[in-house]
Amino acid sequence: MIEEQTKSYSKKQIYKILHPWVKEWFDLKFDDFTPAQKKSIVDIHKKNSILISSPTGSGKTLTAFLSIISELTTLAEKNQLEDKVYCIYISPLKALDNDIEKNLDEPLKGIEEIAGKDLGIRKAVRTGDTTQYQRQKMLKKPPHILITTPETLSILLVAPKFREKLSGVKYVIIDEIHSLAENKRGVHLSLSLERLQHLIGPFTRIGLSATVSPIEEVAKFLVGYEYGVGRNCKIVNINYLKELDMEVMCPVSDIVLADDEDTRLGMYDLIDDLIWENKTTLIFTNTRSGTERFVYNLKKMYPMHYNSKNIMAHHSSLSKEVRLETENMLKEGKLKAVVSSTSLELGIDIGYIDLVILINSPKSVARALQRIGRSGHRLHEKSRGKIIVTDRDDLVECSVLLKNAKEGKIDRISIPTNCLDVLAQHIYGMSIENPWDIDYAYDVIKKSYCYKDLSRDDYEDVLSYMAGEYPELEERYVYAKIWIDYENNMFGKRGKLARMLYSTNIGTIPDSSGVLVKCNGETVGKIEEEFLERLKKGDTFVLGGNTYRFNYGKGMTINVSPASGLPTIPSWFSQQLPLSFDLAMDIQRFRAHMDVKFRYGRSKEEIMEFIHEYLYVDNFAANSIYEYFVEQFKYAQIPSNQKLLIEYYKGFGGRRFVIFHSLFGRKVNDALSRAVAYVVAKRYNINVTISISDNGFYLSSDGKIGGLESFRELTPENFENVLTQSLNKTETLASRFRHCAGRSLMTLRRYKGESKSVGRQQVRGKILLKFVQEMDDNFSILKEARREALEDYMDIKNAMKIIEWVASEEMEIKTINTVIPSPFAFNLISQGYLDVLNQNDKAEFTKRMHMAILDQIKDKLKDIY
């Protein structure tokens, strides 16, 4: 049963359960317990599983460890500390692991000083970076607190000597659980925890999370199920501690009329001012390339202010040493500013930050709170954040995001379920532990939240693949990993190399690297793998200012030839973070309110007053939002959660565009656009160009498209099937299949000490995919690749909602014809259509379109002003 923890214990009550030395140490360091600690420490002492969700800097780590340290101190005093692991701490980042080890030094040393002797409480980090010497040392003297990652835990479960040391584990702490729950690393971890519980019996599970929703689901994910019934877990939800000092800022007074260079210079001036008004500033961009660009430009534009000693970049493509140096310099207060992509979102200890700046929308409320929560890192201190916006879509999006953040409305995460590739990996791991009864193993697997609904058929299909019951696969060097004895209903491991193969190929994060682009034998640059997934033969795209046609891909290299004309694929696509569906729907609701105001003929004053009441924005921002909506309303119609607007626009050279104003986030638009394009291609036998963004998508072609008719063909009954069909023969499916083949050990990334390059894995993945499709189109790993593409990469669940709303007429469809794209379509049209143009030309184009629209609607505007 999941229940909210309502009881808060007093300092006196908590002191009763703590060892006197621990109590004395706490007294020297702190005045009182935090709200999270008052609700958690006693329950952890009572061995109750608990999920603690509270802002960064509210003492979550100490909350989780204090009872445990107290218990270890009691055992140490009585000389009863055994050579075994009592507590496992798991975090998604190795850097976090190292932080925690350092942070535990303080209480442990402080308590020893009070005790006046060495208590011998050991802690150690065990990850992929741990040396052989350190591992041997841990076997002789295991740490009482083991700090590790999800992947290393699953390796320890099959390490015969170390497994014995886990027999006394009483507590497992999972830090930053929200960042694991929404991907396959979390799925993998949830099965590891069930295997650990099967091995040693029940233990107390402690989850630590930033603000997350739906919190009950994350709690269920943490504790799992016992024969179909959710285990007990208490939820401590502290979300009121920090007041938010958040503001959306625009570097110019009118985003549309200011030219691009003015906006760019205004933005850097604003950032420079903000940095110098504060001691330490953390700046988040949404991409690695953006991070590099901002550091480079700040140094170049303000040489007297910035140099390599006071501003640094931090992102996942940098080496571990560089990242560590940045973190340490930040902690020591030596840096004026750090620019990061997403890598500093999680709770790595980076010391005191005065201000967080977000460049453009972080795309979800949870991410905004997580990032801004890095500032004001002391209890009861305000978190200060500024979001800088540079276009009107971003302004509306960030204004609604700010409203939701202030009102505590968090977007929901989605937890993947029934991932058959991860299941295959764990079945192999289980078989290495010992032979299993098939039915009993199924019961253990179903105790994981992620597999509680696993069908018997899917389970048996994975077993049968692992046991080599597809002899055709041996032709492609995929061999059996387990044996099955159907008579005795048992399975176990095959081969002497099983443990080595498992340990060197474990995990869920696929190997990835840039894809080389070759033209006439010369390398012209790199694109990202996700970008490659968008390409089909004949597509054109821009790289380094030149246009190329995609011919074919081989491994991690693609062959292109020079092309002229307009690109069919926007180049920046792959790096964008997707807008969350919940936030998208709230923006749509705001649009609906504005639509009603205009349709009822409300005055500018009344509408401005409404914008101020509804959103937390200044006059500049409110005016820009008003102008944006009034232009859209007078020129076309305002799309919303009740109205899907389809716009037919004829572009230069007679090219036709069908623009769907579907502001549902990119993952939903990816699904909708593929399905519509598939129907169009079948109906009219033409090649269709697709371009998508968070705010909509367009289909474009030289001939007739029939966008509305094609969209109408999609029904709740056929949508999934159409979308699945549209995936066949795409790079998206090929790429997902390669990842799933790696996780399910169809392709071994490492064998006998040698690593396969990503390119070789890619080639092998494609050959295997073709082979498997011919062998059995319902093969478990192919089925998983499709599920991952539909549910994780795209968002079929919410796309289906749109199809259902249209079918039930909850959402009406309106169509318009335009000679100039409507204001809401500017960004979408210019992103794909004008990829050839540089930024200045693009801004000039947007400005010209804007002036043309104002000219078209000037008479209508007179009614309002």
PDB file of N, CA, C and O in Angstrom, residues 473-494:
ATOM      1  N   LEU A 473      19.027 -18.361 -36.433  1.00  0.00           N
ATOM      2  CA  LEU A 473      19.863 -17.280 -35.901  1.00  0.00           C
ATOM      3  C   LEU A 473      21.335 -17.683 -35.813  1.00  0.00           C
ATOM      4  O   LEU A 473      22.219 -16.825 -35.844  1.00  0.00           O
ATOM      5  N   GLU A 474      21.581 -19.002 -35.718  1.00  0.00           N
ATOM      6  CA  GLU A 474      22.993 -19.441 -35.644  1.00  0.00           C
ATOM      7  C   GLU A 474      23.740 -19.084 -36.928  1.00  0.00           C
ATOM      8  O   GLU A 474      24.942 -18.866 -36.906  1.00  0.00           O
ATOM      9  N   GLU A 475      22.990 -19.037 -38.048  1.00  0.00           N
ATOM     10  CA  GLU A 475      23.633 -18.633 -39.317  1.00  0.00           C
ATOM     11  C   GLU A 475      24.182 -17.215 -39.197  1.00  0.00           C
ATOM     12  O   GLU A 475      25.090 -16.820 -39.898  1.00  0.00           O
ATOM     13  N   ARG A 476      23.575 -16.454 -38.324  1.00  0.00           N
ATOM     14  CA  ARG A 476      23.994 -15.051 -38.141  1.00  0.00           C
ATOM     15  C   ARG A 476      24.806 -14.906 -36.846  1.00  0.00           C
ATOM     16  O   ARG A 476      24.885 -13.839 -36.264  1.00  0.00           O
ATOM     17  N   TYR A 477      25.383 -16.011 -36.377  1.00  0.00           N
ATOM     18  CA  TYR A 477      26.267 -16.016 -35.193  1.00  0.00           C
ATOM     19  C   TYR A 477      25.575 -15.555 -33.914  1.00  0.00           C
ATOM     20  O   TYR A 477      26.186 -14.903 -33.069  1.00  0.00           O
ATOM     21  N   VAL A 478      24.293 -15.880 -33.784  1.00  0.00           N
ATOM     22  CA  VAL A 478      23.593 -15.625 -32.521  1.00  0.00           C
ATOM     23  C   VAL A 478      23.370 -16.991 -31.888  1.00  0.00           C
ATOM     24  O   VAL A 478      22.609 -17.806 -32.412  1.00  0.00           O
ATOM     25  N   TYR A 479      24.073 -17.248 -30.779  1.00  0.00           N
ATOM     26  CA  TYR A 479      24.049 -18.586 -30.187  1.00  0.00           C
ATOM     27  C   TYR A 479      23.249 -18.620 -28.894  1.00  0.00           C
ATOM     28  O   TYR A 479      23.037 -17.597 -28.255  1.00  0.00           O
ATOM     29  N   ALA A 480      22.864 -19.828 -28.522  1.00  0.00           N
ATOM     30  CA  ALA A 480      22.088 -20.007 -27.280  1.00  0.00           C
ATOM     31  C   ALA A 480      22.918 -19.573 -26.079  1.00  0.00           C
ATOM     32  O   ALA A 480      24.115 -19.833 -26.001  1.00  0.00           O
ATOM     33  N   LYS A 481      22.252 -18.910 -25.133  1.00  0.00           N
ATOM     34  CA  LYS A 481      22.934 -18.459 -23.915  1.00  0.00           C
ATOM     35  C   LYS A 481      22.508 -19.301 -22.705  1.00  0.00           C
ATOM     36  O   LYS A 481      23.184 -19.294 -21.683  1.00  0.00           O
ATOM     37  N   ILE A 482      21.328 -19.943 -22.804  1.00  0.00           N
ATOM     38  CA  ILE A 482      20.844 -20.754 -21.680  1.00  0.00           C
ATOM     39  C   ILE A 482      20.367 -22.111 -22.203  1.00  0.00           C
ATOM     40  O   ILE A 482      20.147 -22.281 -23.405  1.00  0.00           O
ATOM     41  N   TRP A 483      20.205 -23.082 -21.300  1.00  0.00           N
ATOM     42  CA  TRP A 483      19.554 -24.350 -21.656  1.00  0.00           C
ATOM     43  C   TRP A 483      18.185 -24.391 -20.976  1.00  0.00           C
ATOM     44  O   TRP A 483      17.958 -23.746 -19.958  1.00  0.00           O
ATOM     45  N   ILE A 484      17.245 -25.096 -21.600  1.00  0.00           N
ATOM     46  CA  ILE A 484      15.931 -25.288 -20.969  1.00  0.00           C
ATOM     47  C   ILE A 484      15.637 -26.786 -20.909  1.00  0.00           C
ATOM     48  O   ILE A 484      15.790 -27.495 -21.908  1.00  0.00           O
ATOM     49  N   ASP A 485      15.263 -27.238 -19.746  1.00  0.00           N
ATOM     50  CA  ASP A 485      14.835 -28.635 -19.568  1.00  0.00           C
ATOM     51  C   ASP A 485      13.320 -28.586 -19.317  1.00  0.00           C
ATOM     52  O   ASP A 485      12.875 -28.318 -18.207  1.00  0.00           O
ATOM     53  N   TYR A 486      12.552 -28.814 -20.409  1.00  0.00           N
ATOM     54  CA  TYR A 486      11.093 -28.667 -20.301  1.00  0.00           C
ATOM     55  C   TYR A 486      10.475 -29.740 -19.409  1.00  0.00           C
ATOM     56  O   TYR A 486       9.462 -29.521 -18.757  1.00  0.00           O
ATOM     57  N   GLU A 487      11.128 -30.906 -19.381  1.00  0.00           N
ATOM     58  CA  GLU A 487      10.576 -32.011 -18.569  1.00  0.00           C
ATOM     59  C   GLU A 487      10.558 -31.630 -17.087  1.00  0.00           C
ATOM     60  O   GLU A 487       9.580 -31.840 -16.377  1.00  0.00           O
ATOM     61  N   ASN A 488      11.687 -31.020 -16.645  1.00  0.00           N
ATOM     62  CA  ASN A 488      11.777 -30.631 -15.230  1.00  0.00           C
ATOM     63  C   ASN A 488      11.447 -29.156 -14.993  1.00  0.00           C
ATOM     64  O   ASN A 488      11.616 -28.646 -13.885  1.00  0.00           O
ATOM     65  N   ASN A 489      11.038 -28.490 -16.091  1.00  0.00           N
ATOM     66  CA  ASN A 489      10.616 -27.081 -16.003  1.00  0.00           C
ATOM     67  C   ASN A 489      11.735 -26.171 -15.459  1.00  0.00           C
ATOM     68  O   ASN A 489      11.504 -25.297 -14.634  1.00  0.00           O
ATOM     69  N   MET A 490      12.970 -26.383 -15.947  1.00  0.00           N
ATOM     70  CA  MET A 490      14.122 -25.628 -15.432  1.00  0.00           C
ATOM     71  C   MET A 490      14.877 -24.941 -16.574  1.00  0.00           C
ATOM     72  O   MET A 490      14.795 -25.360 -17.725  1.00  0.00           O
ATOM     73  N   PHE A 491      15.614 -23.849 -16.220  1.00  0.00           N
ATOM     74  CA  PHE A 491      16.587 -23.289 -17.175  1.00  0.00           C
ATOM     75  C   PHE A 491      17.857 -22.909 -16.421  1.00  0.00           C
ATOM     76  O   PHE A 491      17.839 -22.696 -15.203  1.00  0.00           O
ATOM     77  N   GLY A 492      18.971 -22.857 -17.154  1.00  0.00           N
ATOM     78  CA  GLY A 492      20.257 -22.498 -16.539  1.00  0.00           C
ATOM     79  C   GLY A 492      21.216 -22.003 -17.605  1.00  0.00           C
ATOM     80  O   GLY A 492      20.885 -21.967 -18.789  1.00  0.00           O
ATOM     81  N   LYS A 493      22.446 -21.646 -17.194  1.00  0.00           N
ATOM     82  CA  LYS A 493      23.385 -21.034 -18.146  1.00  0.00           C
ATOM     83  C   LYS A 493      24.081 -22.069 -19.022  1.00  0.00           C
ATOM     84  O   LYS A 493      24.243 -23.229 -18.639  1.00  0.00           O
ATOM     85  N   ARG A 494      24.475 -21.627 -20.192  1.00  0.00           N
ATOM     86  CA  ARG A 494      25.265 -22.455 -21.090  1.00  0.00           C
ATOM     87  C   ARG A 494      26.660 -21.872 -21.218  1.00  0.00           C
ATOM     88  O   ARG A 494      26.813 -20.661 -21.251  1.00  0.00           O
TER      89      ARG A 494
END
